[in-house]
Amino acid sequence: MNWKRMFGKQRKTPPDQTENIFRRHFDGDFIAFPLAERLATLSDVEEVEARAGMNLPPALVAHLVGRFPGVHVEVKENIWRRPKALDVGPFWTFLYGFHTYTPVEESEDWMRLDRAAEQFLVDTEITAVPILRVVGDADVYCACANGSIARYRHETNELERVEGDFWHVLDLEAAALAERKMRMSSRVGS
């Protein structure tokens, strides 16, 4: 759906909270960078929505048209050594970062929201748009056609509703990454 056509005006998005969430949880041991070389526009988002056949939640749209048109966050490699092929360890030790997707068409395919939605439908036969992926985790957060956020569970091929909006999910995963960094630091230091 195109909001401009539907309502005859530009839709309003809430303020972007991405940087506030990152400031709350991240210190100098983290890097964050946008997944597009230019800021996204509402038109970019609307093109993705048209292709996916659904409207994205307002908080997600605010993130996408904010300072980070999709973002990649990770613990710096000198703090958290990257796993190598055949490494063994607790599952969480492989989860050193996360990323959201970008609506900017010029970005690499793996970064793009529209490509992620298309591939997700092919792989799962579920209509939803992947919005946040933790590095190393086969489960992914998705926006659903009814406006809710869900976590895709790869083992059951089902969506599990998540309480709260995109800001809640971003805050939850930022806090979890910061906590994993502390656990990893204590492992390395011992």
XYZ file of C-alpha atoms in Angstrom:
190
model
C 0.000 0.000 0.000
C 1.159 3.490 -0.690
C 0.320 5.814 2.186
C 0.413 8.917 -0.008
C -2.162 7.467 -2.390
C -4.214 5.961 0.412
C -4.449 9.061 2.570
C -3.471 11.833 0.168
C -0.510 12.945 2.319
C 2.902 11.949 3.551
C 2.800 9.702 6.629
C 4.545 10.784 9.770
C 7.139 8.666 11.470
C 8.047 8.786 15.149
C 11.505 10.098 16.101
C 14.441 7.787 15.416
C 15.629 6.204 18.687
C 18.507 4.166 17.232
C 21.336 6.348 18.546
C 19.760 6.656 22.016
C 19.499 2.875 22.262
C 23.094 2.438 21.121
C 24.372 5.059 23.604
C 22.547 3.249 26.403
C 24.197 -0.122 25.701
C 27.413 0.314 23.717
C 30.839 1.625 24.641
C 34.057 1.996 22.650
C 34.272 -1.787 22.198
C 31.550 -1.683 19.516
C 31.396 -0.434 15.950
C 28.231 0.524 14.122
C 27.944 1.547 10.505
C 25.073 2.216 8.105
C 24.291 -0.336 5.401
C 23.763 2.272 2.706
C 25.914 5.039 1.319
C 23.030 7.483 1.402
C 20.151 8.133 3.763
C 16.941 6.318 2.946
C 13.781 8.194 2.031
C 10.144 7.384 2.636
C 9.957 6.649 -1.098
C 12.626 3.947 -0.660
C 10.579 2.410 2.154
C 7.343 2.647 0.170
C 8.939 0.806 -2.760
C 9.896 -2.047 -0.418
C 6.390 -2.046 1.049
C 4.845 -2.209 -2.418
C 7.041 -5.182 -3.348
C 6.303 -6.944 -0.050
C 2.590 -6.109 -0.188
C 2.491 -4.697 3.334
C 3.139 -1.569 5.391
C 6.111 -1.664 7.729
C 5.663 -0.684 11.397
C 6.160 3.055 12.117
C 9.120 2.564 14.496
C 10.942 0.483 11.886
C 10.281 3.138 9.239
C 11.697 5.777 11.617
C 14.865 3.682 11.990
C 15.180 3.170 8.233
C 14.816 6.863 7.353
C 16.960 7.953 10.313
C 20.738 8.253 10.616
C 21.200 4.528 9.963
C 19.295 3.357 6.857
C 19.897 -0.158 8.108
C 22.813 -0.748 10.466
C 25.490 -3.323 11.216
C 26.738 -3.471 14.832
C 29.468 -5.721 16.169
C 31.931 -6.030 19.002
C 35.387 -5.045 17.779
C 37.450 -8.028 16.708
C 40.291 -7.246 19.127
C 37.748 -7.622 21.946
C 35.879 -10.654 20.526
C 37.942 -12.955 18.306
C 35.884 -14.157 15.346
C 35.106 -17.868 15.242
C 36.989 -19.893 12.688
C 35.840 -22.953 10.747
C 35.419 -25.954 13.061
C 35.540 -23.826 16.240
C 33.465 -25.295 19.039
C 31.915 -23.424 21.946
C 28.669 -22.334 23.531
C 26.152 -21.032 20.978
C 26.251 -17.464 22.314
C 30.015 -17.182 21.657
C 29.286 -17.013 17.924
C 26.794 -14.112 18.253
C 29.166 -11.112 18.088
C 26.874 -8.664 16.278
C 23.590 -7.939 14.543
C 22.226 -5.998 11.620
C 19.018 -4.510 10.366
C 18.302 -4.259 6.648
C 18.238 -1.247 4.344
C 15.584 -0.103 1.870
C 18.248 1.575 -0.284
C 18.326 -0.184 -3.643
C 22.002 0.579 -4.345
C 23.158 -1.539 -1.385
C 24.495 -5.078 -1.629
C 21.782 -7.742 -1.941
C 22.424 -9.292 1.528
C 21.773 -5.875 3.113
C 18.551 -5.087 1.274
C 15.148 -5.316 2.915
C 13.350 -6.187 -0.324
C 15.791 -8.990 -1.180
C 15.596 -10.375 2.357
C 11.776 -10.428 2.123
C 11.835 -12.174 -1.255
C 14.330 -14.802 -0.092
C 12.469 -15.315 3.180
C 9.249 -16.078 1.276
C 11.070 -18.535 -1.011
C 12.805 -20.273 1.913
C 9.870 -20.417 4.351
C 6.674 -19.830 2.331
C 5.795 -17.219 5.000
C 4.891 -13.654 4.059
C 6.913 -11.452 6.405
C 9.821 -9.029 6.084
C 13.053 -9.834 7.950
C 14.101 -6.716 9.872
C 16.873 -7.730 12.300
C 19.314 -10.641 12.229
C 21.784 -11.586 14.930
C 25.075 -12.710 13.367
C 25.347 -16.495 13.678
C 21.676 -17.070 14.570
C 19.320 -18.802 12.114
C 16.300 -17.139 13.751
C 15.429 -13.635 12.549
C 13.038 -10.875 13.620
C 10.354 -10.050 11.054
C 7.664 -7.471 10.431
C 4.306 -9.122 9.796
C 1.439 -7.986 7.575
C -0.670 -7.115 10.642
C 1.980 -4.612 11.799
C 3.380 -6.761 14.586
C 6.939 -7.981 15.095
C 7.656 -11.700 15.296
C 10.696 -13.908 15.672
C 11.051 -16.546 12.995
C 11.973 -19.897 14.549
C 13.873 -21.867 11.923
C 13.484 -25.224 13.695
C 9.685 -25.091 13.474
C 9.340 -22.751 10.452
C 6.962 -20.563 12.477
C 6.657 -16.954 13.518
C 6.500 -16.295 17.259
C 4.950 -12.941 18.157
C 7.209 -10.545 20.050
C 5.729 -8.037 22.484
C 6.574 -4.426 21.767
C 7.613 -2.507 18.708
C 10.844 -2.294 16.720
C 12.453 -0.067 19.395
C 11.782 -2.751 21.987
C 13.435 -5.396 19.783
C 16.432 -3.172 18.981
C 16.868 -2.334 22.675
C 16.536 -6.002 23.641
C 19.166 -7.147 21.132
C 21.533 -4.259 21.908
C 21.361 -5.130 25.625
C 21.882 -8.827 24.851
C 24.927 -8.064 22.682
C 26.425 -5.859 25.410
C 25.845 -8.641 27.950
C 27.453 -11.243 25.662
C 30.453 -8.943 25.218
C 30.874 -8.800 29.010
C 30.606 -12.603 29.242
C 33.126 -13.004 26.432
C 35.499 -10.528 28.107
C 35.346 -12.473 31.359
C 36.013 -15.742 29.469
C 39.034 -14.300 27.718
C 40.347 -12.698 30.906
C 40.168 -15.926 32.918
